[in-house]
PDB file of C-alpha atoms in Angstrom:
ATOM      1  CA  UNK A   1     -92.700 -64.968-186.021  1.00 75.00           C
ATOM      2  CA  UNK A   2     -96.220 -65.914-184.990  1.00 87.00           C
ATOM      3  CA  UNK A   3     -99.246 -63.893-185.979  1.00 91.00           C
ATOM      4  CA  UNK A   4    -102.754 -63.563-184.572  1.00 95.00           C
ATOM      5  CA  UNK A   5    -104.267 -64.460-187.959  1.00 96.00           C
ATOM      6  CA  UNK A   6    -103.266 -66.361-191.077  1.00 96.00           C
ATOM      7  CA  UNK A   7    -104.948 -63.770-193.338  1.00 96.00           C
ATOM      8  CA  UNK A   8    -106.522 -60.344-193.001  1.00 97.00           C
ATOM      9  CA  UNK A   9    -108.447 -58.500-195.720  1.00 97.00           C
ATOM     10  CA  UNK A  10    -108.214 -54.787-196.557  1.00 98.00           C
ATOM     11  CA  UNK A  11    -110.708 -53.426-199.097  1.00 96.00           C
ATOM     12  CA  UNK A  12    -110.364 -50.036-200.768  1.00 95.00           C
ATOM     13  CA  UNK A  13    -110.212 -48.150-204.037  1.00 94.00           C
ATOM     14  CA  UNK A  14    -106.705 -46.782-203.368  1.00 96.00           C
ATOM     15  CA  UNK A  15    -107.186 -43.890-205.792  1.00 94.00           C
ATOM     16  CA  UNK A  16    -104.443 -42.993-204.915  1.00 92.00           C
ATOM     17  CA  UNK A  17    -102.684 -44.900-202.163  1.00 95.00           C
ATOM     18  CA  UNK A  18    -101.920 -42.602-199.225  1.00 97.00           C
ATOM     19  CA  UNK A  19    -100.248 -42.732-195.818  1.00 97.00           C
ATOM     20  CA  UNK A  20    -103.461 -43.829-194.110  1.00 98.00           C
ATOM     21  CA  UNK A  21    -103.696 -46.834-196.442  1.00 98.00           C
ATOM     22  CA  UNK A  22    -100.062 -47.702-195.754  1.00 98.00           C
ATOM     23  CA  UNK A  23    -100.623 -47.483-191.996  1.00 98.00           C
ATOM     24  CA  UNK A  24    -103.456 -50.022-192.292  1.00 98.00           C
ATOM     25  CA  UNK A  25    -101.317 -52.288-194.513  1.00 98.00           C
ATOM     26  CA  UNK A  26     -98.466 -52.251-191.995  1.00 98.00           C
ATOM     27  CA  UNK A  27    -100.859 -52.833-189.080  1.00 98.00           C
ATOM     28  CA  UNK A  28    -102.391 -55.758-190.948  1.00 98.00           C
ATOM     29  CA  UNK A  29     -98.997 -57.273-191.684  1.00 98.00           C
ATOM     30  CA  UNK A  30     -98.086 -56.961-188.008  1.00 97.00           C
ATOM     31  CA  UNK A  31    -101.129 -59.095-187.087  1.00 97.00           C
ATOM     32  CA  UNK A  32    -101.319 -61.603-189.952  1.00 98.00           C
ATOM     33  CA  UNK A  33     -99.063 -63.823-191.997  1.00 97.00           C
ATOM     34  CA  UNK A  34    -100.666 -62.577-195.224  1.00 97.00           C
ATOM     35  CA  UNK A  35    -102.681 -59.492-196.094  1.00 98.00           C
ATOM     36  CA  UNK A  36    -105.224 -59.688-198.901  1.00 97.00           C
ATOM     37  CA  UNK A  37    -105.755 -56.248-200.438  1.00 98.00           C
ATOM     38  CA  UNK A  38    -108.893 -56.042-202.559  1.00 96.00           C
ATOM     39  CA  UNK A  39    -108.940 -53.239-205.103  1.00 96.00           C
ATOM     40  CA  UNK A  40    -112.460 -51.870-205.383  1.00 92.00           C
ATOM     41  CA  UNK A  41    -113.894 -50.302-208.519  1.00 89.00           C
ATOM     42  CA  UNK A  42    -112.109 -52.975-210.537  1.00 87.00           C
ATOM     43  CA  UNK A  43    -112.564 -52.885-214.301  1.00 84.00           C
ATOM     44  CA  UNK A  44    -114.207 -49.473-214.158  1.00 87.00           C
ATOM     45  CA  UNK A  45    -113.438 -47.009-216.948  1.00 89.00           C
ATOM     46  CA  UNK A  46    -111.133 -44.118-216.112  1.00 92.00           C
ATOM     47  CA  UNK A  47    -112.924 -41.125-214.648  1.00 93.00           C
ATOM     48  CA  UNK A  48    -111.939 -38.217-212.441  1.00 93.00           C
ATOM     49  CA  UNK A  49    -113.178 -40.355-209.504  1.00 90.00           C
ATOM     50  CA  UNK A  50    -111.245 -43.445-210.693  1.00 91.00           C
ATOM     51  CA  UNK A  51    -108.186 -42.167-212.580  1.00 95.00           C
ATOM     52  CA  UNK A  52    -106.086 -45.368-212.252  1.00 95.00           C
ATOM     53  CA  UNK A  53    -106.791 -48.907-213.381  1.00 94.00           C
ATOM     54  CA  UNK A  54    -106.255 -51.858-211.054  1.00 93.00           C
ATOM     55  CA  UNK A  55    -102.796 -52.710-212.453  1.00 94.00           C
ATOM     56  CA  UNK A  56    -101.589 -49.149-211.838  1.00 96.00           C
ATOM     57  CA  UNK A  57    -102.996 -49.157-208.301  1.00 96.00           C
ATOM     58  CA  UNK A  58    -101.299 -52.469-207.560  1.00 97.00           C
ATOM     59  CA  UNK A  59     -98.008 -51.102-208.884  1.00 97.00           C
ATOM     60  CA  UNK A  60     -98.351 -47.964-206.703  1.00 97.00           C
ATOM     61  CA  UNK A  61     -99.030 -50.015-203.586  1.00 97.00           C
ATOM     62  CA  UNK A  62     -96.233 -52.505-204.209  1.00 98.00           C
ATOM     63  CA  UNK A  63     -93.766 -49.650-204.841  1.00 98.00           C
ATOM     64  CA  UNK A  64     -94.432 -48.459-201.270  1.00 97.00           C
ATOM     65  CA  UNK A  65     -93.660 -51.835-199.669  1.00 98.00           C
ATOM     66  CA  UNK A  66     -90.442 -53.648-198.884  1.00 98.00           C
ATOM     67  CA  UNK A  67     -89.637 -56.869-200.759  1.00 98.00           C
ATOM     68  CA  UNK A  68     -90.486 -58.856-197.609  1.00 97.00           C
ATOM     69  CA  UNK A  69     -93.847 -57.115-197.208  1.00 98.00           C
ATOM     70  CA  UNK A  70     -94.615 -57.596-200.910  1.00 98.00           C
ATOM     71  CA  UNK A  71     -94.188 -61.359-200.475  1.00 98.00           C
ATOM     72  CA  UNK A  72     -96.880 -61.297-197.783  1.00 98.00           C
ATOM     73  CA  UNK A  73     -99.378 -59.084-199.630  1.00 98.00           C
ATOM     74  CA  UNK A  74    -101.865 -60.577-202.071  1.00 97.00           C
ATOM     75  CA  UNK A  75    -103.623 -58.037-204.290  1.00 97.00           C
ATOM     76  CA  UNK A  76    -106.822 -58.889-206.159  1.00 95.00           C
ATOM     77  CA  UNK A  77    -109.676 -56.975-207.787  1.00 93.00           C
ATOM     78  CA  UNK A  78    -113.222 -56.834-206.441  1.00 92.00           C
ATOM     79  CA  UNK A  79    -116.137 -55.785-208.586  1.00 86.00           C
ATOM     80  CA  UNK A  80    -118.471 -53.071-207.321  1.00 86.00           C
ATOM     81  CA  UNK A  81    -122.199 -53.764-207.100  1.00 85.00           C
ATOM     82  CA  UNK A  82    -124.111 -50.554-206.563  1.00 84.00           C
ATOM     83  CA  UNK A  83    -127.185 -50.712-204.351  1.00 89.00           C
ATOM     84  CA  UNK A  84    -126.873 -54.462-203.703  1.00 90.00           C
ATOM     85  CA  UNK A  85    -124.896 -55.171-200.552  1.00 91.00           C
ATOM     86  CA  UNK A  86    -125.545 -58.916-200.662  1.00 93.00           C
ATOM     87  CA  UNK A  87    -124.079 -59.237-204.160  1.00 92.00           C
ATOM     88  CA  UNK A  88    -121.096 -57.086-203.150  1.00 90.00           C
ATOM     89  CA  UNK A  89    -120.421 -59.295-200.115  1.00 92.00           C
ATOM     90  CA  UNK A  90    -120.548 -62.363-202.384  1.00 92.00           C
ATOM     91  CA  UNK A  91    -118.028 -60.684-204.720  1.00 90.00           C
ATOM     92  CA  UNK A  92    -115.721 -59.969-201.783  1.00 92.00           C
ATOM     93  CA  UNK A  93    -116.008 -63.555-200.539  1.00 93.00           C
ATOM     94  CA  UNK A  94    -115.295 -64.937-204.022  1.00 90.00           C
ATOM     95  CA  UNK A  95    -112.273 -62.650-204.434  1.00 91.00           C
ATOM     96  CA  UNK A  96    -110.862 -63.747-201.072  1.00 92.00           C
ATOM     97  CA  UNK A  97    -111.494 -67.438-201.774  1.00 92.00           C
ATOM     98  CA  UNK A  98    -109.715 -67.122-205.134  1.00 90.00           C
ATOM     99  CA  UNK A  99    -106.555 -65.890-203.395  1.00 88.00           C
ATOM    100  CA  UNK A 100    -106.206 -68.576-200.700  1.00 80.00           C
TER     101      UNK A 100
END
């Protein structure tokens, strides 16, 4: 099977994963050989806004995917940088580069 892209990136908090997230994951997998999912709010303490840690969010996402899809999904954390878009973009770029 050929794909339009080698990799695509999907960034979100996934607190919790929902059907909209899964639709984007499946659309990404239809267009790319690999999908890099970056989990935002990584290493944040538990709050009502962020009730799950990154390992729990990865487990939830992987539980929704087939074994074949799981082999094509790379999940990595991305650190938030409030009020500094340039630093956040650098964090995203570093997270992506660390996965490929």
